[in-house]
mmCIF file of C-alpha atoms in Angstrom:
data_model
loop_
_atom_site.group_PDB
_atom_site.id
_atom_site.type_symbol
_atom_site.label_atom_id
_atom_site.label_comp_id
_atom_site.label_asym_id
_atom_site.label_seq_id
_atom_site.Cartn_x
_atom_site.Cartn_y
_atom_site.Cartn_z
ATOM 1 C CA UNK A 2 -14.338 -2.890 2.471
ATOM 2 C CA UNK A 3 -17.703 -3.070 2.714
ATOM 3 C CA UNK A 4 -20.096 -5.515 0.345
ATOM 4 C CA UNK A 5 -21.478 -2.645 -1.512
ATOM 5 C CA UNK A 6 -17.984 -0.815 -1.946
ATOM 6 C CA UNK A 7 -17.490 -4.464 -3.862
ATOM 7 C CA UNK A 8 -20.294 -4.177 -5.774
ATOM 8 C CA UNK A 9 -19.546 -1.017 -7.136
ATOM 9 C CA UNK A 10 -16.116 -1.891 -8.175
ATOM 10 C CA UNK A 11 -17.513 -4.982 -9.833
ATOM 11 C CA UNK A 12 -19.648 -2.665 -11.876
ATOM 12 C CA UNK A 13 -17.235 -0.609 -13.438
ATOM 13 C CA UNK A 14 -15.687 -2.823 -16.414
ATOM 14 C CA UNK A 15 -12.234 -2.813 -17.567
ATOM 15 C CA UNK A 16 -12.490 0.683 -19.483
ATOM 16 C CA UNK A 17 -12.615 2.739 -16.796
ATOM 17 C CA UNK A 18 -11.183 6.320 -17.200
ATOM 18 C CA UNK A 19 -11.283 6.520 -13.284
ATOM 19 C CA UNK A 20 -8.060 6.792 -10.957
ATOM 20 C CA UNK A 21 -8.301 5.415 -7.395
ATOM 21 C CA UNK A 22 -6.243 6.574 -4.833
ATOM 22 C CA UNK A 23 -6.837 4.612 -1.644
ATOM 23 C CA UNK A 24 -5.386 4.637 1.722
ATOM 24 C CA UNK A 25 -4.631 1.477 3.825
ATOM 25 C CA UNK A 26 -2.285 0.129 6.866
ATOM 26 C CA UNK A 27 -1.945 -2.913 3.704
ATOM 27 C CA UNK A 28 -2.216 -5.525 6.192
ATOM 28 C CA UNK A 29 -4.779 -7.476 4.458
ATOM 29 C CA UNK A 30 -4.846 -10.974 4.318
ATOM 30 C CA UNK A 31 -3.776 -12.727 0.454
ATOM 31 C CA UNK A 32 -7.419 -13.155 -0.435
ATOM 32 C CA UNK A 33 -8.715 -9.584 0.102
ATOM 33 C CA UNK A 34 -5.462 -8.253 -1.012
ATOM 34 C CA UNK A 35 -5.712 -10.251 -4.488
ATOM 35 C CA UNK A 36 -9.652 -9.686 -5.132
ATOM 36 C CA UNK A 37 -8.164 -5.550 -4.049
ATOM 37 C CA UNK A 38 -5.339 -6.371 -7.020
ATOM 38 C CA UNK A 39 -8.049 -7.398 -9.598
ATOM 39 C CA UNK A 40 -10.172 -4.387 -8.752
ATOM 40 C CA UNK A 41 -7.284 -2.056 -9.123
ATOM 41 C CA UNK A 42 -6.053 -3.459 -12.886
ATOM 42 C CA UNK A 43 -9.497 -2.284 -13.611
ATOM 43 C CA UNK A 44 -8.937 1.927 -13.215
ATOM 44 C CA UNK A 45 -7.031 3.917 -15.031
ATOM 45 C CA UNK A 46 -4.443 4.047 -12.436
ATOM 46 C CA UNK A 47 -4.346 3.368 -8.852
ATOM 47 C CA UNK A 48 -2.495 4.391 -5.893
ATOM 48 C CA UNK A 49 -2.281 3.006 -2.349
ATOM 49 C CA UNK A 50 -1.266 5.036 0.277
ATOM 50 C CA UNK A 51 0.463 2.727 2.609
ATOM 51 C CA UNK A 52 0.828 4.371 6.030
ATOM 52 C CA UNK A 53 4.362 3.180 7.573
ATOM 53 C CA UNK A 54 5.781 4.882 10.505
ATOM 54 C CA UNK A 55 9.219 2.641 10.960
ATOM 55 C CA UNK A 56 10.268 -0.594 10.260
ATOM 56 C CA UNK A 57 9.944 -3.504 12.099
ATOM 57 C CA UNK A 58 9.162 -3.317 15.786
ATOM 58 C CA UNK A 59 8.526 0.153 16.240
ATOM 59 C CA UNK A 60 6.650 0.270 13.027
ATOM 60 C CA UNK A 61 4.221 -2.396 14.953
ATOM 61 C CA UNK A 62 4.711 -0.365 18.022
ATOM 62 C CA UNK A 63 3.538 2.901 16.792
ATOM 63 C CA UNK A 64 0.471 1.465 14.266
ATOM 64 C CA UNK A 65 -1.733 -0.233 16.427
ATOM 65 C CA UNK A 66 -2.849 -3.413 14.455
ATOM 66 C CA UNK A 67 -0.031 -2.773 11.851
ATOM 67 C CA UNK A 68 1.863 -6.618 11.122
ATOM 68 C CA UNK A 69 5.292 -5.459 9.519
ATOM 69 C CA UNK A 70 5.881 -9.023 7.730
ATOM 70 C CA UNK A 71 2.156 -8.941 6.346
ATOM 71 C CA UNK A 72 2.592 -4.960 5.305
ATOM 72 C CA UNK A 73 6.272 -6.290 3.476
ATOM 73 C CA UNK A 74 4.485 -8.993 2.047
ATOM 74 C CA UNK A 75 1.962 -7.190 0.452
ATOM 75 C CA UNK A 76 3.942 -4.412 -0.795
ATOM 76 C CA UNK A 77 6.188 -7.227 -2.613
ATOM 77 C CA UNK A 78 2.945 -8.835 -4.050
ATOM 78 C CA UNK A 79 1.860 -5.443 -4.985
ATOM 79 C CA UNK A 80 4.508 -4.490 -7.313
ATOM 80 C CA UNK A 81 4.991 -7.757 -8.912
ATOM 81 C CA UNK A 82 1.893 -8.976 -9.921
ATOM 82 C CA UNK A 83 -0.333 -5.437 -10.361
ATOM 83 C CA UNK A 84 0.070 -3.147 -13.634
ATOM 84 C CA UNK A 85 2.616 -1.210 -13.992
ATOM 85 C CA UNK A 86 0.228 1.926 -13.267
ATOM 86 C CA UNK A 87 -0.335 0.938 -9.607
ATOM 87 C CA UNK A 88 1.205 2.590 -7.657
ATOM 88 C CA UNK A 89 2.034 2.733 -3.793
ATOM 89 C CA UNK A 90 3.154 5.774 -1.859
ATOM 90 C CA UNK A 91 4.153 5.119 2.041
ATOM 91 C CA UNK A 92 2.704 7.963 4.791
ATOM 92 C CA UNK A 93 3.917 8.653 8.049
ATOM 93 C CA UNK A 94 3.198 10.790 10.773
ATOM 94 C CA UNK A 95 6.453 11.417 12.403
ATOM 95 C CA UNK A 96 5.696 11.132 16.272
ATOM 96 C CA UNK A 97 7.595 10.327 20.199
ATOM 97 C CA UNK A 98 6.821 6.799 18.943
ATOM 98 C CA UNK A 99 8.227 6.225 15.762
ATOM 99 C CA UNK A 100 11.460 8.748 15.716
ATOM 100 C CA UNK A 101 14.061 5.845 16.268
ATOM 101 C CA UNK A 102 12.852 4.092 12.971
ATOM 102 C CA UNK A 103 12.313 6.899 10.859
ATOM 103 C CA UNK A 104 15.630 6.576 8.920
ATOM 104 C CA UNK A 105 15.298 2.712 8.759
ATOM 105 C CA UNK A 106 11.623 3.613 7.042
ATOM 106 C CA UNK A 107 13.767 6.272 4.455
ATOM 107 C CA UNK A 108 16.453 3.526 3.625
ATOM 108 C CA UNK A 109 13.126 0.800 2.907
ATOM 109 C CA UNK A 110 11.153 3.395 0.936
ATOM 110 C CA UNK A 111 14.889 3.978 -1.151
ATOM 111 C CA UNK A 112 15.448 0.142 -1.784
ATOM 112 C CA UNK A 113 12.265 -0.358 -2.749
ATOM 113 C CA UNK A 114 12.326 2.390 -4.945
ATOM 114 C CA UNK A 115 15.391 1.036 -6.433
ATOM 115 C CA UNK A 116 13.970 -2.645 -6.339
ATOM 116 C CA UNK A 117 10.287 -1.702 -8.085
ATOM 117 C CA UNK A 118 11.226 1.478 -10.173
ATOM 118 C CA UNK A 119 8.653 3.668 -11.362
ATOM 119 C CA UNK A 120 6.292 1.879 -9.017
ATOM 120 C CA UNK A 121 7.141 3.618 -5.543
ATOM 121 C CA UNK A 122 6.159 7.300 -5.217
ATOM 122 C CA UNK A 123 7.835 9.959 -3.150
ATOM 123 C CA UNK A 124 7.561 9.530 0.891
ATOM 124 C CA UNK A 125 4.598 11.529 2.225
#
């Protein structure tokens, strides 16, 4: 995110009426992921839109620059320490590359429905 994109989020106080709904591989490293967490308490409600093909391998495989254990990591961190009206949704576009792991990425998306609930949307 860019250093005015910061700025701007710094501006808007803890009142904010506003809903943010974001979209991100979530590989970011702890300390842009927890200054991201402290932004996001701020809106009204926010939803990222975590694009996940598969799990594992063929997740990395078919998301160029996509680190599964990073993207895991940060989903965990993500609904324990945010308000309960963040949100994350997972997207996928369903291609030759990622059609092995697409059930594995259903069964995640359903335990960590079951693990978080109320904080993991619908598969998109």
């Amino acid at each position: 995110m860019s250093k005015n994109a910061w700025q701007f989020f710094d501006t808007l106080g803890t009142e904010s009426q506003c809903k943010l709904y974001i979209n991100s591989n979530f590989t970011a490293d702890e300390k842009t992921l927890d200054r991201f967490i402290k932004v996001a308490d701020q809106f009204k409600q926010t939803v990222v839109h975590a694009s996940l093909d598969a799990t594992g391998d063929i997740a990395e495989y078919s998301r160029q620059g996509l680190d599964y254990n990073t993207f895991l990591q940060n989903v965990h961190t993500w609904c324990q320490t945010t308000n309960a009206n963040n949100l994350l949704a997972f997207q996928s576009t369903v291609s030759i590359f990622n059609i092995w792991g697409l059930t594995d990425m259903f069964d995640l998306s359903i335990e960590l429905s079951q693990k978080y609930p109320g904080r993991i949307q619908s598969f998109y």
